[in-house]
Tab-separated table of C-alpha atoms and ligand atoms in Angstrom:
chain	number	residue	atom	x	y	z
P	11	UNK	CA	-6.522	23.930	10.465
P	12	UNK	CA	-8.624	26.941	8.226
P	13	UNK	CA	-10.437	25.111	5.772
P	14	UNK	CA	-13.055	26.348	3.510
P	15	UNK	CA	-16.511	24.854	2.954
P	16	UNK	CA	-15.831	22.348	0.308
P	17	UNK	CA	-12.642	21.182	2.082
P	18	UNK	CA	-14.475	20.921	5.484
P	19	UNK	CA	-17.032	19.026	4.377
P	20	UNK	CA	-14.819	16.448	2.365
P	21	UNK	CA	-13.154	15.859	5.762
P	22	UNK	CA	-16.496	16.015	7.784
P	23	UNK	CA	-17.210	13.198	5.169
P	24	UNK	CA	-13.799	11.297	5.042
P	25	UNK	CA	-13.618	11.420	9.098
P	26	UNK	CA	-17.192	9.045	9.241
P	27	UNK	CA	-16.814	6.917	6.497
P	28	UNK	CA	-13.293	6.014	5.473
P	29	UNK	CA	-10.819	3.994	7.119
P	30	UNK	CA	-6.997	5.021	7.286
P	31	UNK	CA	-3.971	3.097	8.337
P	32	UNK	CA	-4.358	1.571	11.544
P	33	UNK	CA	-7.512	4.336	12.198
P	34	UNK	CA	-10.442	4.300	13.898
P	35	UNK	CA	-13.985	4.848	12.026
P	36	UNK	CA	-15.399	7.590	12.725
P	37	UNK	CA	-12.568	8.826	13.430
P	38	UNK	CA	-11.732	11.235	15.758
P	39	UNK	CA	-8.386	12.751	14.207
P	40	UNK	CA	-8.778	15.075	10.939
P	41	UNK	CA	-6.981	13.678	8.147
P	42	UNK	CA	-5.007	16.083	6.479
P	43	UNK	CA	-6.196	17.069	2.929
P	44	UNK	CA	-3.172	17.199	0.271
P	45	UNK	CA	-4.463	19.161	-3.134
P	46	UNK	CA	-1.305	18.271	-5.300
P	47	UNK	CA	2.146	17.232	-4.915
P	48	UNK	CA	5.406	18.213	-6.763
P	49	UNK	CA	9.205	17.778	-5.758
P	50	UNK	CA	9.606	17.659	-2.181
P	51	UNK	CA	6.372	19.353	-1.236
P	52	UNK	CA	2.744	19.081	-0.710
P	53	UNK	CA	0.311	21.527	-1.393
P	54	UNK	CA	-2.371	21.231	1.856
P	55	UNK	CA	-6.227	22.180	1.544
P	56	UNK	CA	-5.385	24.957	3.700
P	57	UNK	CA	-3.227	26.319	0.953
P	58	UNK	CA	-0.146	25.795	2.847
P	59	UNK	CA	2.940	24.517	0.980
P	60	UNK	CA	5.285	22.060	3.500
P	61	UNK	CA	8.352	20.385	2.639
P	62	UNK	CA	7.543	16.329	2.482
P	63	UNK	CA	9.380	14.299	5.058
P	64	UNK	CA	8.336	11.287	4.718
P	65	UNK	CA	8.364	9.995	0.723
P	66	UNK	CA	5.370	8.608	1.363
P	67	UNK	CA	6.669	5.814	3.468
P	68	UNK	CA	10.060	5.020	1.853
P	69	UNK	CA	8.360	5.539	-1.593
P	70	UNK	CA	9.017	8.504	-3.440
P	71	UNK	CA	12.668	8.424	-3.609
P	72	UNK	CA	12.936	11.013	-7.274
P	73	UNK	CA	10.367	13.203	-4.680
P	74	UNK	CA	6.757	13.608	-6.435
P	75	UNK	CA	5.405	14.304	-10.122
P	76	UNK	CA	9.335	13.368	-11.854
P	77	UNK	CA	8.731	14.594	-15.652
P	78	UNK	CA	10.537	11.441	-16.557
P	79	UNK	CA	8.608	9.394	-15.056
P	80	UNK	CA	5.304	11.123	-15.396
P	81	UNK	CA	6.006	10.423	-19.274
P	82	UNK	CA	6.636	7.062	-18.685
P	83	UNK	CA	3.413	6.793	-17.226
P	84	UNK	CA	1.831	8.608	-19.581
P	85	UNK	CA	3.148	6.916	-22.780
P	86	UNK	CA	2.067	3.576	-20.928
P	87	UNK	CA	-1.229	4.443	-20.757
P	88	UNK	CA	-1.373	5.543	-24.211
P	89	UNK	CA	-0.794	2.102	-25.301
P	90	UNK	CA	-1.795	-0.291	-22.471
P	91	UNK	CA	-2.370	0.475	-19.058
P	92	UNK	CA	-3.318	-3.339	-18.225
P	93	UNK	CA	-3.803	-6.684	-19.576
P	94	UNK	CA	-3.863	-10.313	-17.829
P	95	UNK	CA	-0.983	-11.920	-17.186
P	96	UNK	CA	-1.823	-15.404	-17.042
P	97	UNK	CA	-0.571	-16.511	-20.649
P	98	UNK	CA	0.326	-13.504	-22.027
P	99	UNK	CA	3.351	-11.407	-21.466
P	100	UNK	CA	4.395	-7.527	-21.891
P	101	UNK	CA	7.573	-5.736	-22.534
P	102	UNK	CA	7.495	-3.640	-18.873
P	103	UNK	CA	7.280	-6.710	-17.343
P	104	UNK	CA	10.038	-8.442	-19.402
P	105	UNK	CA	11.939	-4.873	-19.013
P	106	UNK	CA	11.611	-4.760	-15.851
P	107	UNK	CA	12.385	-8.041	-14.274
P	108	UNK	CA	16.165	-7.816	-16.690
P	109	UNK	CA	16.713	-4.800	-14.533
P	110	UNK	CA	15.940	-6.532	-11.087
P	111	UNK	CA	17.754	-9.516	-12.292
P	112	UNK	CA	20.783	-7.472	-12.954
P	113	UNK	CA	20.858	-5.174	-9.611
P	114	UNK	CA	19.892	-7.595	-6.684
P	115	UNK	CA	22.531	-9.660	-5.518
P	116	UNK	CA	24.334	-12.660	-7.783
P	117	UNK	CA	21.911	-15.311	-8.234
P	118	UNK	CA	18.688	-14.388	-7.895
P	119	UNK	CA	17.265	-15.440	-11.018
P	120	UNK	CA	13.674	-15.238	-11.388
P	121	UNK	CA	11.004	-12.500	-10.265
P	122	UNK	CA	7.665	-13.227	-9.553
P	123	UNK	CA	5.198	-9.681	-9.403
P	124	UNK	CA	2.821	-8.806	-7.164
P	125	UNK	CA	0.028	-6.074	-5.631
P	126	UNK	CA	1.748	-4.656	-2.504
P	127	UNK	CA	4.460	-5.676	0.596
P	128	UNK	CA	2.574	-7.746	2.317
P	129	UNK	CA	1.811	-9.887	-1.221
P	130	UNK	CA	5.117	-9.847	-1.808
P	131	UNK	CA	6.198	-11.436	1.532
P	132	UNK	CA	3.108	-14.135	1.109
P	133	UNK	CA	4.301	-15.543	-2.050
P	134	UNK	CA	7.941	-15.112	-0.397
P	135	UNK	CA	7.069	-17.484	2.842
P	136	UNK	CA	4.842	-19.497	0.262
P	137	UNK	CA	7.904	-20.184	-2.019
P	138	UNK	CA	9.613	-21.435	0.975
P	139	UNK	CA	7.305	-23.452	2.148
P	140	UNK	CA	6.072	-24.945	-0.705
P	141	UNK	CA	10.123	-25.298	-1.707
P	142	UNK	CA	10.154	-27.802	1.624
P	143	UNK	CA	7.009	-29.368	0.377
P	144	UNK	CA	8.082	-30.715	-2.967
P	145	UNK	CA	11.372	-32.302	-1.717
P	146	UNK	CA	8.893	-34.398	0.643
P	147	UNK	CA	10.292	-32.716	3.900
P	148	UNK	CA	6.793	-31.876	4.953
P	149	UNK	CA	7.925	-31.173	8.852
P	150	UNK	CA	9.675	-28.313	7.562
P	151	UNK	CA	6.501	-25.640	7.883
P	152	UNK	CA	7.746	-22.951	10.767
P	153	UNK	CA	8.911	-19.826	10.329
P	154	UNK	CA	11.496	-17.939	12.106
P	155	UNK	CA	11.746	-14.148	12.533
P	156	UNK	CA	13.828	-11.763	14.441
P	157	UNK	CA	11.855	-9.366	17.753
P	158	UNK	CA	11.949	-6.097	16.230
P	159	UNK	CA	10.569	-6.754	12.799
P	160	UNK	CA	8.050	-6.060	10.389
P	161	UNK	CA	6.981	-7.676	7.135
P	162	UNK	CA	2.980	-6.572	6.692
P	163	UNK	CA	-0.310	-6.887	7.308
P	164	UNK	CA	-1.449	-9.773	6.008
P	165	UNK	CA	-2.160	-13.273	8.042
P	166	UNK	CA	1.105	-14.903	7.124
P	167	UNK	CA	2.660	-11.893	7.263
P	168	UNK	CA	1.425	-10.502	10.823
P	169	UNK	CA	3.202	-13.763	12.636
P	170	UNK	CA	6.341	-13.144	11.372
P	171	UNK	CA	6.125	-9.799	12.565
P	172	UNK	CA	7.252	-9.359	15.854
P	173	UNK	CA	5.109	-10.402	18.528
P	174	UNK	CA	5.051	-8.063	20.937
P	175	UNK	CA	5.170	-4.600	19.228
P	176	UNK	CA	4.463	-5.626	15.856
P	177	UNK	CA	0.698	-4.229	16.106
P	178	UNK	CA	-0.618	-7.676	15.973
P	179	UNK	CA	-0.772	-9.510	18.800
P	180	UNK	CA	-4.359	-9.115	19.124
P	181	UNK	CA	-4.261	-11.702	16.533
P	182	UNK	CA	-2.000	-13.956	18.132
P	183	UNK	CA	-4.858	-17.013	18.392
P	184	UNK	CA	-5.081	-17.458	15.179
P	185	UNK	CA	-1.595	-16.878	13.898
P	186	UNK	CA	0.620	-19.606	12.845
P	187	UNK	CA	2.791	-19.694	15.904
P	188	UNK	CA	6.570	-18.686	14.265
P	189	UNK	CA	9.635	-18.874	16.564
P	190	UNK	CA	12.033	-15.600	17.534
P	191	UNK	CA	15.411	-15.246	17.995
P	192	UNK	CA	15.907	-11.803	19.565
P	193	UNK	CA	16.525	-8.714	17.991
P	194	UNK	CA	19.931	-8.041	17.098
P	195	UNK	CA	21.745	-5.815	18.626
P	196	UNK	CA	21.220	-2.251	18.003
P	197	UNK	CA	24.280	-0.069	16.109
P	198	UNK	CA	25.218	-0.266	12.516
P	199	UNK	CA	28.668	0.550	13.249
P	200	UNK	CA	29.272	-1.262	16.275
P	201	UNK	CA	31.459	-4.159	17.273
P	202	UNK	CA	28.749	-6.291	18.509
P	203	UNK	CA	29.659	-8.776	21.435
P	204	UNK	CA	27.598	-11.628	19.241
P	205	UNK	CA	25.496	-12.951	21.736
P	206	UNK	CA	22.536	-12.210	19.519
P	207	UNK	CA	24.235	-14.405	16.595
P	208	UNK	CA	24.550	-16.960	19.604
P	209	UNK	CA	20.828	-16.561	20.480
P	210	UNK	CA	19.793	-17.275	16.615
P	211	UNK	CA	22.320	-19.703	16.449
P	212	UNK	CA	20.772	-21.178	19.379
P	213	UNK	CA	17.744	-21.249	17.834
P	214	UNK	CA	18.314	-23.090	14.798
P	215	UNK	CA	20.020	-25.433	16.053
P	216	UNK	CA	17.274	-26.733	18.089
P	217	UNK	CA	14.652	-26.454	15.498
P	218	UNK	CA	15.783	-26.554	12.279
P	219	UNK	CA	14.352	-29.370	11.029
P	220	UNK	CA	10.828	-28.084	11.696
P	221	UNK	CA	12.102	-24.734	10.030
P	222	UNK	CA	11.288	-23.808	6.488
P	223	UNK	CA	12.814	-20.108	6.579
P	224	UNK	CA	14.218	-16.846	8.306
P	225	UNK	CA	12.702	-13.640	7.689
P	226	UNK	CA	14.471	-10.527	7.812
P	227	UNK	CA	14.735	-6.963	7.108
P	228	UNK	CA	18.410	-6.480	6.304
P	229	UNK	CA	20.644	-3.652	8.375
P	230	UNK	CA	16.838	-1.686	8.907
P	231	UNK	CA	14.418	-2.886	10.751
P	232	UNK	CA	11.388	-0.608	9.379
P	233	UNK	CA	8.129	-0.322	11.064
P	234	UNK	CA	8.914	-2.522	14.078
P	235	UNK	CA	11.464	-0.061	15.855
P	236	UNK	CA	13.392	1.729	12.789
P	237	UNK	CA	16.535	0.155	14.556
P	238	UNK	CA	19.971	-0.097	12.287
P	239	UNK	CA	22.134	-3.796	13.307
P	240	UNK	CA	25.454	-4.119	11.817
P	241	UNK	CA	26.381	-5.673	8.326
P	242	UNK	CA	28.574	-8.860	10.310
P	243	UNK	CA	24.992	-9.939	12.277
P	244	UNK	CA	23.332	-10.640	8.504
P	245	UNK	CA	26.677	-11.954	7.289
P	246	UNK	CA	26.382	-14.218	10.003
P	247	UNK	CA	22.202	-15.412	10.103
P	248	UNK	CA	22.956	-16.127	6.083
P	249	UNK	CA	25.850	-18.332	6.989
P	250	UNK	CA	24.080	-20.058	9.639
P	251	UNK	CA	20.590	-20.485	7.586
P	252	UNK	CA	22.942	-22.161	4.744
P	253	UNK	CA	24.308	-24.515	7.622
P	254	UNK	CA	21.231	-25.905	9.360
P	255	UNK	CA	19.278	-25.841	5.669
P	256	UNK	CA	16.876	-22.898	6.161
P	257	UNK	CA	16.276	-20.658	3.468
P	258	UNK	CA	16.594	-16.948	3.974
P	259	UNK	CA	14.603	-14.342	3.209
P	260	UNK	CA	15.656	-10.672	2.845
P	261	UNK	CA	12.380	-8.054	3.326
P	262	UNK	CA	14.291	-5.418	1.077
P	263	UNK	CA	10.532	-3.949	0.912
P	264	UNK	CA	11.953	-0.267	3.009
P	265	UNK	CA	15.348	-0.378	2.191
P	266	UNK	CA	15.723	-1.310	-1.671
P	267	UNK	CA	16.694	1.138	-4.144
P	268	UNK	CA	19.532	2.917	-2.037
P	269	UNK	CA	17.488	4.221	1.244
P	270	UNK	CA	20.888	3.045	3.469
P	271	UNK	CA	23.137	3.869	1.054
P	272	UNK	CA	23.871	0.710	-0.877
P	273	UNK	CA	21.289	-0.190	-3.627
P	274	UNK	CA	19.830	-3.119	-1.573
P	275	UNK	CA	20.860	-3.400	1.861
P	276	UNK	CA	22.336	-7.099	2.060
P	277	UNK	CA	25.427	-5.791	-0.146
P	278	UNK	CA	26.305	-4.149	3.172
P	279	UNK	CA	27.346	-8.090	4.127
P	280	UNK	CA	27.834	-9.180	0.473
P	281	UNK	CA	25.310	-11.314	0.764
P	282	UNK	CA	22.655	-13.203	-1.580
P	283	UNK	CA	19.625	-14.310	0.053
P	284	UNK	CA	17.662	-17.237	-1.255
P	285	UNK	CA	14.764	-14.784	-1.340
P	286	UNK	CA	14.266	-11.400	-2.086
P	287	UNK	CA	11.321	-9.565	-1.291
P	288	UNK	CA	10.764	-5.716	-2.915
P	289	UNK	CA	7.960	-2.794	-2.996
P	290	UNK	CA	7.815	0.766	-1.428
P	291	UNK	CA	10.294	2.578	-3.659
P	292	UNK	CA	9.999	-0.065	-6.934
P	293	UNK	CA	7.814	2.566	-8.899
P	294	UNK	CA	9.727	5.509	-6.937
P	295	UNK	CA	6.177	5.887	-4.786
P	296	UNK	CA	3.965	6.403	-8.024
P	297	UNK	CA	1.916	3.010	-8.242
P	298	UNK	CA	1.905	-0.163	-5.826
P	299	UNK	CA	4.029	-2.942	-7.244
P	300	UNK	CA	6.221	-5.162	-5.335
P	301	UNK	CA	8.371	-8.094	-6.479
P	302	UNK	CA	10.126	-11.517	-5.120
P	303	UNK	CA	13.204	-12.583	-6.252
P	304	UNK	CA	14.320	-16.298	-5.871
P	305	UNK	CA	17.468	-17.805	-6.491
P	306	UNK	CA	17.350	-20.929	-9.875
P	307	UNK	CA	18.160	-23.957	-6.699
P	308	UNK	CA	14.820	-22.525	-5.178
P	309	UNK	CA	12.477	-22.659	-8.337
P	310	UNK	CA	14.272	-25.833	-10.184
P	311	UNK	CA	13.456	-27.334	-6.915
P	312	UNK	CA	9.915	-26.384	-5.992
P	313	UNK	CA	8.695	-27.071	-9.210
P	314	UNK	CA	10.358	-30.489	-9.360
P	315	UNK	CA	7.427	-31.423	-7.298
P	316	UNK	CA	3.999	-31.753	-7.262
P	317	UNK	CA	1.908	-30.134	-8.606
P	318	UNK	CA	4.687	-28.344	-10.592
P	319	UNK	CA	3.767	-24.793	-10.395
P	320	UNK	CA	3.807	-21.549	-7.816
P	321	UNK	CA	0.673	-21.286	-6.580
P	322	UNK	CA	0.220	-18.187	-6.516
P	323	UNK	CA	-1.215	-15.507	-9.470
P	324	UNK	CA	-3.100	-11.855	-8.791
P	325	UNK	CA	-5.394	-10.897	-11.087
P	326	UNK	CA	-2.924	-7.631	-11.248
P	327	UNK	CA	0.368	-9.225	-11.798
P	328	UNK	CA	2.677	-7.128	-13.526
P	329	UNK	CA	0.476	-4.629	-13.983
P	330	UNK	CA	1.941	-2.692	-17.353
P	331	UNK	CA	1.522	0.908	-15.906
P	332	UNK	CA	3.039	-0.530	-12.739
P	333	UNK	CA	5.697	-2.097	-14.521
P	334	UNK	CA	7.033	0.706	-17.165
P	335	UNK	CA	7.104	3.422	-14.023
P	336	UNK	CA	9.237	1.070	-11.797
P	337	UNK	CA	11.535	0.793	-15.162
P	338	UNK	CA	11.206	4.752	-15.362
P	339	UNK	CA	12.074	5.045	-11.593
P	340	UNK	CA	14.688	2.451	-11.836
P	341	UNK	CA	16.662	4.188	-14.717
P	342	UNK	CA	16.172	7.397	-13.251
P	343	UNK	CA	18.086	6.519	-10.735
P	344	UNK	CA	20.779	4.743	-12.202
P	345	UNK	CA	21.665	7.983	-14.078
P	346	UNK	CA	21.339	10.084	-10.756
P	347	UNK	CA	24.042	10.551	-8.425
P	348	UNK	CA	22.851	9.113	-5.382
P	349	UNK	CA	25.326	7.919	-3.832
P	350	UNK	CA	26.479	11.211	-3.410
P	351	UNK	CA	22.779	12.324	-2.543
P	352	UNK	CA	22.651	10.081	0.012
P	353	UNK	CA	26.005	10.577	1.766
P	354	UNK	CA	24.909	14.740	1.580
P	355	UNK	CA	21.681	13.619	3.473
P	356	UNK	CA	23.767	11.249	5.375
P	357	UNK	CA	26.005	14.436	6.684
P	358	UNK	CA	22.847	17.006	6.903
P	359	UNK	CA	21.190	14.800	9.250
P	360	UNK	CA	24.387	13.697	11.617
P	361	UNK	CA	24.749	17.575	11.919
P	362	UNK	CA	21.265	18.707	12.431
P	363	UNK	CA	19.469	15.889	14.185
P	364	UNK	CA	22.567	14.644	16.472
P	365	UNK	CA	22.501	17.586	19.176
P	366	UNK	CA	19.066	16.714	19.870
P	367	UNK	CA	20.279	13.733	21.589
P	368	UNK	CA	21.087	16.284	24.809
P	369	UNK	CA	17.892	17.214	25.347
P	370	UNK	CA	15.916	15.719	27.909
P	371	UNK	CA	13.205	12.876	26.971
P	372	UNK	CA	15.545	12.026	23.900
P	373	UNK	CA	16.688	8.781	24.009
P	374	UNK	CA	18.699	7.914	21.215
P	375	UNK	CA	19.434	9.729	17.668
P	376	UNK	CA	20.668	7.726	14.881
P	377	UNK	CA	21.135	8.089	11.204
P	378	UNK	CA	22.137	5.534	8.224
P	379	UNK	CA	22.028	6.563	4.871
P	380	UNK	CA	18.891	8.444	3.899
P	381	UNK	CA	17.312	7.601	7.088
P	382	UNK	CA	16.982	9.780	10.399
P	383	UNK	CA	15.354	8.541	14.078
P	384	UNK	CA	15.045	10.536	17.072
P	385	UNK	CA	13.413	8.057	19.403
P	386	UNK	CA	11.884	9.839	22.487
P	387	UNK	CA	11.597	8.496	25.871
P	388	UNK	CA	7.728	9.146	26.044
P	389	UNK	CA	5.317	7.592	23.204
P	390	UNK	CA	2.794	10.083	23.449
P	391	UNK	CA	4.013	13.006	22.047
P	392	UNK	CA	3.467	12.366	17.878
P	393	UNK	CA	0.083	13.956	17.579
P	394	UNK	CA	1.548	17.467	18.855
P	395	UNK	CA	5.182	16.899	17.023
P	396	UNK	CA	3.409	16.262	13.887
P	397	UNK	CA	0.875	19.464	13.956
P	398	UNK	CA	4.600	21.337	15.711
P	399	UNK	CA	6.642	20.283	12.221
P	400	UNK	CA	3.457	21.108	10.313
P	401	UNK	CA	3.416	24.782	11.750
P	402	UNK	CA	7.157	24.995	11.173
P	403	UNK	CA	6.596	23.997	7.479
P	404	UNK	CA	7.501	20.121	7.330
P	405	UNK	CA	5.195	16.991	6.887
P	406	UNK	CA	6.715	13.970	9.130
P	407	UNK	CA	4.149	11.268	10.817
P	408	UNK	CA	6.115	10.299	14.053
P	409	UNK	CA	4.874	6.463	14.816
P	410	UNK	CA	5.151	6.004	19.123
P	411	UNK	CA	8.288	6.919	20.026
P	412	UNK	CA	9.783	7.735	17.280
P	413	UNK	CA	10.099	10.728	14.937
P	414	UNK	CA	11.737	9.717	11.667
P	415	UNK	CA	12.247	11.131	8.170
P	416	UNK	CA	13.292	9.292	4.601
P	417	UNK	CA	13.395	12.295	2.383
P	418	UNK	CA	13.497	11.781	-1.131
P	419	UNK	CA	16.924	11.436	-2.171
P	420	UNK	CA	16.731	14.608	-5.140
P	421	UNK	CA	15.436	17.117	-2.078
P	422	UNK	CA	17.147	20.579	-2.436
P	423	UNK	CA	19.719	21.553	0.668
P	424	UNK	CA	17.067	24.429	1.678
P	425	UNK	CA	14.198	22.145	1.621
P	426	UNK	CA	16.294	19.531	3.675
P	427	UNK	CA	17.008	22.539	5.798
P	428	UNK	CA	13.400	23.719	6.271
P	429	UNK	CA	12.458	19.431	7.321
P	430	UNK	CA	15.268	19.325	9.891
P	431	UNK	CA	14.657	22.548	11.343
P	432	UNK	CA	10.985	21.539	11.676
P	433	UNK	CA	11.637	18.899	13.273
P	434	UNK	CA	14.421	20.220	15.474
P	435	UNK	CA	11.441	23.298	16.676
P	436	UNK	CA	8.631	20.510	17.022
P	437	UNK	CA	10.765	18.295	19.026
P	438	UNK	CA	11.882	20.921	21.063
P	439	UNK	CA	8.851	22.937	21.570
P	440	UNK	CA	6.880	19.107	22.858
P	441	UNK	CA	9.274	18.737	25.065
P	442	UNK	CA	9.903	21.535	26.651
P	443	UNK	CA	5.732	22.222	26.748
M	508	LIG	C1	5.996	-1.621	4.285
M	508	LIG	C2	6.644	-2.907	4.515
M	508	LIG	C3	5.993	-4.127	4.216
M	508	LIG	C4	4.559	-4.175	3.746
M	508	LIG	O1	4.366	-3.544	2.529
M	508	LIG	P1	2.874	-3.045	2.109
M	508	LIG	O2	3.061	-2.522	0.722
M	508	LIG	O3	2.502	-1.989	3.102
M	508	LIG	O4	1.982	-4.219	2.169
M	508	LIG	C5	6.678	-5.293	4.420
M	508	LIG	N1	7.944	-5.297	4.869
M	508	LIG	C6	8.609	-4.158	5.148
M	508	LIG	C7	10.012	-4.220	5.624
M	508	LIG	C8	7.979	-2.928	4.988
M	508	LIG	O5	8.628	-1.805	5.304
């Protein structure tokens, strides 16, 4: 990449002293430097303009720089960008957690804000626990996931993720051992034979006294394989959790706000989880913010006992600025069509990224809502994909395997064109190299 001066030297600097995700310091890749954002694309210190693939990791679903939520922003700092929330309350916050109320599924009642993801899903497994704790049933303290998944970076967080692939098992000493049912099935529309149900089934059975919750990512399973399962496997692990007395909890963190095509991806089974976690997309990818919803049964009863309270509390909670841009983003997309969005990026993808599944070293292609996958047979081949789709005029950052894209849902048809063709070229050009 041609840089000039200033810009090489910013990267000379950035490359010894700061870290990136899951980098290496110093670090032997060049970061790429962005110089300003708007829409669908990203202005690049090279002065090249590329068409944004990845919404900055399900984030940025109105694309970047929205005037209506730029305003939103603004007008919030104008007045207050932050205050405590330990004994005093705001309007965003109030605003914002009617909205949440309103759009998750029936019966999740009360919100409780926090920093990031991996926050979110701490005070999500605390809730449980601590929800075990105050009815006295102090055996209840293990977790159970499903192979495939992930739910952050954090300690708690990390065992719940899974095991094997889910980038922590150098940890696995000191992480609270969690069981695992396997991963379900892969296929969104498929008629599954339900030996995984049987497997998780299985599973609680045997241990479900000494289990305080199941974590899951509903229909997606993000980070840890971006696999799609079918809507009748989570109709199923929420009507087995209710039978052995485990609570559930639903990482909506990737797929909330309409990413698969629903708003939040357990009304694909019509379900309502006892606990709801959200981020990523909350403040449509301009401000970190995440949320966990809980159902009134869960708080009446954890607060029945001692000492009486969550505890939990960030010095950040419900950040104002946070706050009135996830309203801003929220509304936004109420009043959009994206539904109709979706299903349009739905189609583009089926027909663009689909035929790639005849080429040799692809091994699967698959599509759900806003969400495209080409998984590879070879893991090695994302460093040259991503520099091939950044030649061809598209930003994607393929993870092992797999090369996937979450546009944002407002992306004109010729940018959408431009990403899959980029990714079509890089793809094929790896390959065939
Ligand atoms: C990204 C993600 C998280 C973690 O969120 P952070 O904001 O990165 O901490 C947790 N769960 C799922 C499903 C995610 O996709």
């Amino acid at each position: 990449m041609q840089l000039d001066p200033h810009w090489q030297s910013l990267i000379d600097y950035d490359q010894r002293h700061i870290w990136h995700p899951y980098s290496a310091s110093p670090n032997p890749t060049a970061p790429i430097g962005v110089t300003a954002t708007q829409g669908s694309r990203l202005t690049l210190a090279n002065g090249w303009q590329v068409v944004d693939g990845m919404s900055s990791w399900w984030a940025a679903i109105h694309g970047y720089n929205h005037p209506t939520i730029m305003q939103a922003m603004k007008n919030q700092i104008d007045t207050m960008p932050h205050i405590m929330f330990g004994g005093l309350t705001h309007e965003p916050a109030i605003e914002l957690a009617k909205r949440l109320i309103a759009l998750t599924p029936d019966g999740l009642e009360k919100v409780f804000f926090a920093d990031s993801g991996s926050v979110a899903m701490e005070v999500a497994i605390k809730i449980a626990l601590q929800y075990w704790i105050s009815q006295g049933k102090t055996q209840k303290t293990q977790m159970l996931s499903i192979r495939q998944g992930y739910h952050g970076d954090t300690f708690a967080t990390m065992a719940v993720c899974d095991p094997i692939n889910g980038m922590h098992h150098l940890f696995n000493e000191v992480l609270r051992p969690s069981l695992f049912a396997p991963a379900p099935q892969m296929g969104f529309g498929i008629d599954g034979d339900n030996q995984d149900i049987a497997e998780l089934e299985k599973i609680l059975q045997q241990h479900h006294p000494q289990i305080a919750a199941l974590t899951l990512e509903p229909i997606v399973q993000g980070a840890g394989g971006m696999r799609f399962y079918r809507p009748a496997y989570l109709k199923a692990a929420r009507e087995l959790c209710t039978q052995y007395n485990v609570l559930m909890i639903a990482d909506e963190i990737a797929t909330g706000f309409g990413r698969t095509g629903k708003l939040f991806a357990c009304e694909w089974a019509k379900i309502t989880p006892d606990i709801m976690t959200l981020g990523k997309a909350l403040t449509g990818g301009n401000l970190t913010l995440a949320a966990v919803l809980c159902t009134d049964q869960i708080s009446d009863t954890l607060c029945l006992g001692k000492p009486g309270v969550l505890m939990h509390g960030p010095t950040f909670m419900a950040n104002p600025l946070a706050c009135a841009t996830a309203i801003a983003s929220i509304d936004l997309l109420l009043a959009s069509p994206w539904q109709t969005h979706i299903a349009d990026i739905e189609q583009h993808l089926l027909t663009e990224l689909m035929p790639l599944q005849a080429l040799d070293g692809v091994a699967e292609v698959r599509v759900l809502g806003a969400i495209g996958v080409v998984e590879l047979e070879k893991t090695d081949l994302g460093p040259k994909i991503q520099a091939a789709a950044l030649e061809a005029g598209a930003w994607v950052r393929p993870f092992g395997k797999l090369i996937y894209t979450m546009p944002a849902f407002n992306i004109p048809a010729g940018e959408l064109h431009q990403l899959t063709n980029a990714i079509k070229v890089a793809i094929q050009s790896s390959l065939c190299a």
